[in-house]
Coordinates of C-alpha atoms and ligand atoms in Angstrom, one line a residue:
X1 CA 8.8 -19.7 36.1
X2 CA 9.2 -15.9 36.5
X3 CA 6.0 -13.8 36.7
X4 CA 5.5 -10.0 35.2
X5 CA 2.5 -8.0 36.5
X6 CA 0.2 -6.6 34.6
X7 CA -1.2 -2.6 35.4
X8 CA -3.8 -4.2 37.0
X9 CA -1.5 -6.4 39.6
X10 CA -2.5 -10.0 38.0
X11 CA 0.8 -12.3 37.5
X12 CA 1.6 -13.8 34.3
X13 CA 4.1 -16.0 33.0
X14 CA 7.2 -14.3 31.2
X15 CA 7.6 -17.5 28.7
X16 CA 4.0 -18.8 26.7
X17 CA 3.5 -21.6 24.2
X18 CA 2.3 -20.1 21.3
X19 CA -0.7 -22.3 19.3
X20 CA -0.7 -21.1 15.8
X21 CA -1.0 -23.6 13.0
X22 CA -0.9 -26.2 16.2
X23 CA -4.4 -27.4 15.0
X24 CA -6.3 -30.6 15.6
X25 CA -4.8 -33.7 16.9
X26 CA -1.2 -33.1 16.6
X27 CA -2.1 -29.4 18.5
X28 CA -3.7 -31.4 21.5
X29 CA -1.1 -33.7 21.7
X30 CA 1.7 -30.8 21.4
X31 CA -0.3 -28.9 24.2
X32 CA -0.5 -32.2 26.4
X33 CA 3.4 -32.2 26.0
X34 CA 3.6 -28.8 26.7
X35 CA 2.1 -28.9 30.1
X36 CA 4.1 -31.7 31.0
X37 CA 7.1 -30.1 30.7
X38 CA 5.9 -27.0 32.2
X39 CA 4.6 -24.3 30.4
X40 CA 1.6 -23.1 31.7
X41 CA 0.8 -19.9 29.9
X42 CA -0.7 -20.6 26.2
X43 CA -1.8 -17.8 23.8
X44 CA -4.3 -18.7 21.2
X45 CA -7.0 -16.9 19.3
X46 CA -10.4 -17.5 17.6
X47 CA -8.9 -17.4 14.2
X48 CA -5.9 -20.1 14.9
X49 CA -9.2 -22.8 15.6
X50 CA -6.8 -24.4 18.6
X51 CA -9.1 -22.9 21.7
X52 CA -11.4 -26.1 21.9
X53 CA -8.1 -28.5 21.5
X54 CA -6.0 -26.3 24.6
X55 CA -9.3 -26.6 26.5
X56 CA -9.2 -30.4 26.3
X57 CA -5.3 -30.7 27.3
X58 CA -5.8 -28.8 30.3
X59 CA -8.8 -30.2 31.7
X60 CA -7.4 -33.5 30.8
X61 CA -3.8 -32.6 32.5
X62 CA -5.9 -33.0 35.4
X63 CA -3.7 -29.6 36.6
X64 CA -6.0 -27.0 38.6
X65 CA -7.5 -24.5 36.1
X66 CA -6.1 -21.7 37.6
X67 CA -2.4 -22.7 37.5
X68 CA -2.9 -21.5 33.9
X69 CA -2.3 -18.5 32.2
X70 CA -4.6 -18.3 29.2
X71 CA -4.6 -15.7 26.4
X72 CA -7.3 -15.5 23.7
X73 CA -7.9 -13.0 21.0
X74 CA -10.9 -11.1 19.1
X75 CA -10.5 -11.2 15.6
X76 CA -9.6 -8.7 13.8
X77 CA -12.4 -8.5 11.9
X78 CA -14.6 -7.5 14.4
X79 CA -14.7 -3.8 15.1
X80 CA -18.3 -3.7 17.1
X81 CA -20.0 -4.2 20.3
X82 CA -22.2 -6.4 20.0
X83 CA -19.8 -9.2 18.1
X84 CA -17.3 -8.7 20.0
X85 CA -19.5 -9.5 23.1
X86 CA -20.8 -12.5 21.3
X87 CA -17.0 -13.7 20.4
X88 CA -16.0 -13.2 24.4
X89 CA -18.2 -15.9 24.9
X90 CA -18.0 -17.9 22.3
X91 CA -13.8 -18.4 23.1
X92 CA -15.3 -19.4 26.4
X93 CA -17.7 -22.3 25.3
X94 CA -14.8 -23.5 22.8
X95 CA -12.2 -23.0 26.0
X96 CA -14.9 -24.6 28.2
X97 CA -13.5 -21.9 30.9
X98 CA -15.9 -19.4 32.8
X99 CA -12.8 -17.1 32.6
X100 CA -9.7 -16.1 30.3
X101 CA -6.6 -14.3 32.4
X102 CA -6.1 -12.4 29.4
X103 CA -8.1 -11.2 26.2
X104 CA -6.8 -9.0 23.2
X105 CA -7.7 -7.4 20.3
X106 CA -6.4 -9.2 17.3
X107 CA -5.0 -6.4 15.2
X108 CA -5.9 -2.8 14.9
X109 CA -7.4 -3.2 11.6
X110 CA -9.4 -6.0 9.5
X111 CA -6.3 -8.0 8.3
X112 CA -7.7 -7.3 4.5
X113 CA -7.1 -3.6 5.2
X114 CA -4.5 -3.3 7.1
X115 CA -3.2 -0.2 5.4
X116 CA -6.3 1.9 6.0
X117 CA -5.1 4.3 8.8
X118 CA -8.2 4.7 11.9
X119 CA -10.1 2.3 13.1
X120 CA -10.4 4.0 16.1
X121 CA -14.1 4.6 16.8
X122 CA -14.5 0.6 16.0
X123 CA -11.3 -0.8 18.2
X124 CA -13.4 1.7 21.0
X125 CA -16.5 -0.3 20.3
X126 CA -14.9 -3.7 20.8
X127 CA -13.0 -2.3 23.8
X128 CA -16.3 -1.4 25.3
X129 CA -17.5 -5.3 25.1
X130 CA -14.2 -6.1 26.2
X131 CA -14.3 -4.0 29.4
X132 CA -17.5 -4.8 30.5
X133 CA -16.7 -8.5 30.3
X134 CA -13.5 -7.7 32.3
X135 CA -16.1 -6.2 34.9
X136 CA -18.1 -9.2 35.3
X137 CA -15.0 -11.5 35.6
X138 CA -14.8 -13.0 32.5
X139 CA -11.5 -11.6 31.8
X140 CA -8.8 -11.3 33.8
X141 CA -6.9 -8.8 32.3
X142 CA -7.7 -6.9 28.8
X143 CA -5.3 -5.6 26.1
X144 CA -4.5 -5.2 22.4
X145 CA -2.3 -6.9 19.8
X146 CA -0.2 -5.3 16.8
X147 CA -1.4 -1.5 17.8
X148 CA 1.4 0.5 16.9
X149 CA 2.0 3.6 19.2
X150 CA 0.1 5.9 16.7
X151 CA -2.7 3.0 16.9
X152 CA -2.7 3.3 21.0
X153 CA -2.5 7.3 20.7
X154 CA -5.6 7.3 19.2
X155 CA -7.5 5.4 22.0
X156 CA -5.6 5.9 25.0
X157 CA -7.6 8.8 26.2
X158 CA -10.6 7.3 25.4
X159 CA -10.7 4.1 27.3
X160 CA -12.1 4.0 30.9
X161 CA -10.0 0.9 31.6
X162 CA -6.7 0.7 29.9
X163 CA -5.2 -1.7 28.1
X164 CA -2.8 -4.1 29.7
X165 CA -0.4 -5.5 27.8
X166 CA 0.0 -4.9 23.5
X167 CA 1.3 -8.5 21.8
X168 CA 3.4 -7.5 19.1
X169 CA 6.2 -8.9 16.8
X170 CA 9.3 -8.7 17.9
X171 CA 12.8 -10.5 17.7
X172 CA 16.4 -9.7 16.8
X173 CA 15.4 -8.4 13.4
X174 CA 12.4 -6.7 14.2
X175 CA 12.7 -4.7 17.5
X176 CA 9.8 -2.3 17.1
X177 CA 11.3 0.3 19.2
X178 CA 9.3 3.0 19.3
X179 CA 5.7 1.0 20.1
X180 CA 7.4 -1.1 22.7
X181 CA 8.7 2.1 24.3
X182 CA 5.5 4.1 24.5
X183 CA 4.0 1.2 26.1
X184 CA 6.5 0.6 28.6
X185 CA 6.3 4.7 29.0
X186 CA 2.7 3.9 29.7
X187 CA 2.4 1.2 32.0
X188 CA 1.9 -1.2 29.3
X189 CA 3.1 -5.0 29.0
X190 CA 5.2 -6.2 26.2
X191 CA 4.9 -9.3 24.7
X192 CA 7.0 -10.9 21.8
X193 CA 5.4 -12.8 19.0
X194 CA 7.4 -14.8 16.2
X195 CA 10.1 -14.3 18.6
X196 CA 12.6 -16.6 16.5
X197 CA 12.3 -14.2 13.6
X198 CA 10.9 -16.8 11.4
X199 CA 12.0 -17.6 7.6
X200 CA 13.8 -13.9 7.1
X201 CA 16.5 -14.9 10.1
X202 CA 16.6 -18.4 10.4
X203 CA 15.2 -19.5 6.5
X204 CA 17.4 -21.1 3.7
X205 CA 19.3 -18.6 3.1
X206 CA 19.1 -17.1 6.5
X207 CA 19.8 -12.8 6.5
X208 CA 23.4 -12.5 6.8
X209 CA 22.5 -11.2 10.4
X210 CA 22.4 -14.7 11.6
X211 CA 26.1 -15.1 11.7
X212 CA 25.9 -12.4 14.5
X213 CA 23.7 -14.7 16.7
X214 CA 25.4 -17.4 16.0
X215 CA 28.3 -16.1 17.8
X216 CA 26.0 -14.1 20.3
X217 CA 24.9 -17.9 20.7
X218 CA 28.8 -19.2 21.0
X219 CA 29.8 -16.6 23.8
X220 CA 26.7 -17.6 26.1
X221 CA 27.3 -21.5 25.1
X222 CA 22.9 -21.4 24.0
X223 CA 21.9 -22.6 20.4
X224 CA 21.4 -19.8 18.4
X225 CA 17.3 -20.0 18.9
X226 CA 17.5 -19.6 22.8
X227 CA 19.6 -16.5 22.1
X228 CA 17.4 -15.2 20.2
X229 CA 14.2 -15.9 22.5
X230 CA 15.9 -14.9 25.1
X231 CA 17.2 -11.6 23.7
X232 CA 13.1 -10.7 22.7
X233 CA 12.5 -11.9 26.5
X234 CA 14.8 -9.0 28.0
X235 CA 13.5 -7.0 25.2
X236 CA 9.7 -7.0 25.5
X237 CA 9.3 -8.6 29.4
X238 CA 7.3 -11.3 27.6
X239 CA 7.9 -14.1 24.8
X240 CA 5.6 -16.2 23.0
X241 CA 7.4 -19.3 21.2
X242 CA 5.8 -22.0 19.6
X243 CA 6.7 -25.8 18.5
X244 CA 5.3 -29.3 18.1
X245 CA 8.9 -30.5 19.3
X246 CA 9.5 -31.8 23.0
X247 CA 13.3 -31.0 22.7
X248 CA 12.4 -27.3 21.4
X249 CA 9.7 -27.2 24.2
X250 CA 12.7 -28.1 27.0
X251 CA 15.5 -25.7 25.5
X252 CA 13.1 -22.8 25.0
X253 CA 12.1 -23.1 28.7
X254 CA 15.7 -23.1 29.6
X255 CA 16.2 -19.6 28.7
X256 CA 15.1 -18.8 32.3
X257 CA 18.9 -20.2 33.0
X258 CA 21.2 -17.7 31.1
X259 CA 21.1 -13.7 30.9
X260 CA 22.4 -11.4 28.4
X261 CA 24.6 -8.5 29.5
X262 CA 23.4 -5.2 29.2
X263 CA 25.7 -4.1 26.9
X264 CA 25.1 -7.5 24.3
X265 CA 21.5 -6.6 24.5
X266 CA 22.2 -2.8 23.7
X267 CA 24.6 -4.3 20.3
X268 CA 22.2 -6.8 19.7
X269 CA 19.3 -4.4 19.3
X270 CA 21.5 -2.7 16.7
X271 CA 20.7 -5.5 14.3
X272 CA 17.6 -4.7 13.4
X273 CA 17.9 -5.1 9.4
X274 CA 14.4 -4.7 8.9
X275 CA 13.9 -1.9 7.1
X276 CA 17.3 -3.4 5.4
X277 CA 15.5 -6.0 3.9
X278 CA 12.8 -3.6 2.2
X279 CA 10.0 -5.7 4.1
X280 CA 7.0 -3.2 5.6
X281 CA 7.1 -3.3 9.9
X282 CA 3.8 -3.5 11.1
X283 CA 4.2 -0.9 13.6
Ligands
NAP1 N1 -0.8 -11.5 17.7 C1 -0.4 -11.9 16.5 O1 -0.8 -11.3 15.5 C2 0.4 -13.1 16.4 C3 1.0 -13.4 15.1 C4 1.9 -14.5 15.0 C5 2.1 -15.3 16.1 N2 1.4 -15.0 17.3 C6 1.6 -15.9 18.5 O2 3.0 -16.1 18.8 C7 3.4 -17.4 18.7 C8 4.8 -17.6 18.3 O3 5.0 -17.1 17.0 P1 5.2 -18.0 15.7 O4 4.4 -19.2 15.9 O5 4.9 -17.1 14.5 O6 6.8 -18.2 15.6 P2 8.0 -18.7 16.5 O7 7.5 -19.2 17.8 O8 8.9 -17.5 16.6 O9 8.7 -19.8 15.6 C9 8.0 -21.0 15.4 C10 9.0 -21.9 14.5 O10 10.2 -22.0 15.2 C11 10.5 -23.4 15.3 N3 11.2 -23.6 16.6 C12 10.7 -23.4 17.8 N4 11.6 -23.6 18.8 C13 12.7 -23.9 18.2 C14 14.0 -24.3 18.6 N5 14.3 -24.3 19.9 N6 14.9 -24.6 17.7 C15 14.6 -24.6 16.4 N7 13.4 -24.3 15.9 C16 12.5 -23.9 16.8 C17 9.2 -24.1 15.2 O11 9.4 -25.4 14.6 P3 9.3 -26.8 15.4 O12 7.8 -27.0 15.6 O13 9.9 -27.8 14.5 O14 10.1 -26.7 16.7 C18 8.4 -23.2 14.3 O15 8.7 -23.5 12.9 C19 2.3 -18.0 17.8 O16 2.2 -19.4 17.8 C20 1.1 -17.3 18.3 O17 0.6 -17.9 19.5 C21 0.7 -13.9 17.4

């Protein structure tokens, strides 16, 4: 699998398994699965409770720890030093790794309040736990997650180390085009979350947009799914997908064997109905 690099020269894997709502014993066994067919770069986060189940499938793959590319988040929630230290190490013990390759704040605001404007000062806080663990090795490589580009404005200047890479979501319907280019502008990683467009493209009834994949999907011979994953791919640099199904595991890792023209991506990118739709973008 194809590697980007980070600002700070550490590889990582352009497709990851996403964990959410993979909990428990059907999460373990989806993550054993997973690694067997040959994703080694999972994303999790304290608050999807699936960090001590991908700790277990990878030690128990028997696969060298550091083939893995592992991504864990800070919750949201926490917007202070000293409990962001503590939840570094507490992904850790629940990993049952001595180091993460990647760690990122949640969300630039508590999710309860996610329409109050600056939480600057507190995001700063957290990034100061953050960096120092990234000093002493624990991380690999730091970043954020759903910081619009007003949110990274506001801290940019401020941090010592800067962030790496900003998870956001993105897909056909949802491009976010202004974040995802002030952080290419600024050195900063992309990657895609929900990159199928969830229930608004693909749900019963799908948006009207998904008649346009669909034939995006017939001209490149790919089911409508790997179009769209592998549109947010060339997109963001970075795409996140998650299932519980071995076939979708196999024909999400095959977008690595098709590539959308230029041009389709410059049309597809047009889509974007999301406004359309009257639902709020995050960014
Ligand atoms: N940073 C954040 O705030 C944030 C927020 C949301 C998600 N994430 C991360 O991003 C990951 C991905 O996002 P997501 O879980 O929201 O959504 P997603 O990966 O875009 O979509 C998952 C859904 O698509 C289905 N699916 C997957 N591959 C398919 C295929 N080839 N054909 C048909 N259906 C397919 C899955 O069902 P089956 O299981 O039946 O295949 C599942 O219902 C998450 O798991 C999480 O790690 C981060």
């Amino acid at each position: 699998m194809k590697n980007i690099i980070l600002s700070n020269g550490v590889e990582m894997p352009e497709i990851g398994f996403g964990t959410w709502q993979l909990t428990g014993e059907a999460g373990y066994r989806a993550f054993r699965e997973a690694i067997e067919v040959g994703y080694r770069h999972f994303d999790t986060a304290e608050s999807y409770d699936t960090e001590i189940e991908l700790g277990q499938a990878i030690r128990d793959s028997g696969i060298p720890r550091e083939e893995f590319f592992i991504t864990s988040k800070l919750p949201g929630e926490f917007k202070a030093y000293e409990i962001a230290k503590a939840s570094i190490d507490q992904s850790l013990e629940r990993l049952g790794m001595d180091y993460m390759d990647l760690y990122i704040i949640h969300a630039p605001w508590p999710w309860e309040e996610m329409d109050s404007p600056d939480w600057a000062d507190g995001n700063l806080e957290a990034w100061r736990a953050m960096t120092e663990a990234y000093k002493a090795g624990k991380i690999r490589a730091i970043g954020v997650s759903n910081f619009s580009y007003m949110d990274m404005e506001r801290i940019w200047d401020r941090c010592e180390v800067k962030p790496m890479l900003n998870q956001i979501q993105l897909h056909i319907c949802h491009v976010a085009a202004s974040t995802t280019k002030w952080c290419k502008d600024h050195g900063m990683a992309v990657a895609a979350w929900s990159p199928l467009g969830g229930a608004p493209l693909m749900g019963k009834p799908p948006l009207p947009e998904w008649v346009t994949v669909k034939s995006y999907a017939k001209k490149y011979n790919v089911t409508p799914q790997q179009l769209c994953l592998r549109f947010a791919l060339q997109y963001a640099g970075v795409v996140i997908a998650r299932t519980g199904q071995k076939k979708h595991m196999l024909s999400n890792l095959a977008i690595q064997d098709f590539e959308i023209s230029e041009e389709d991506m410059l049309a597809m990118a047009q889509i974007d109905p999301y406004w359309a739709g009257g639902e709020k973008s995050l960014y």
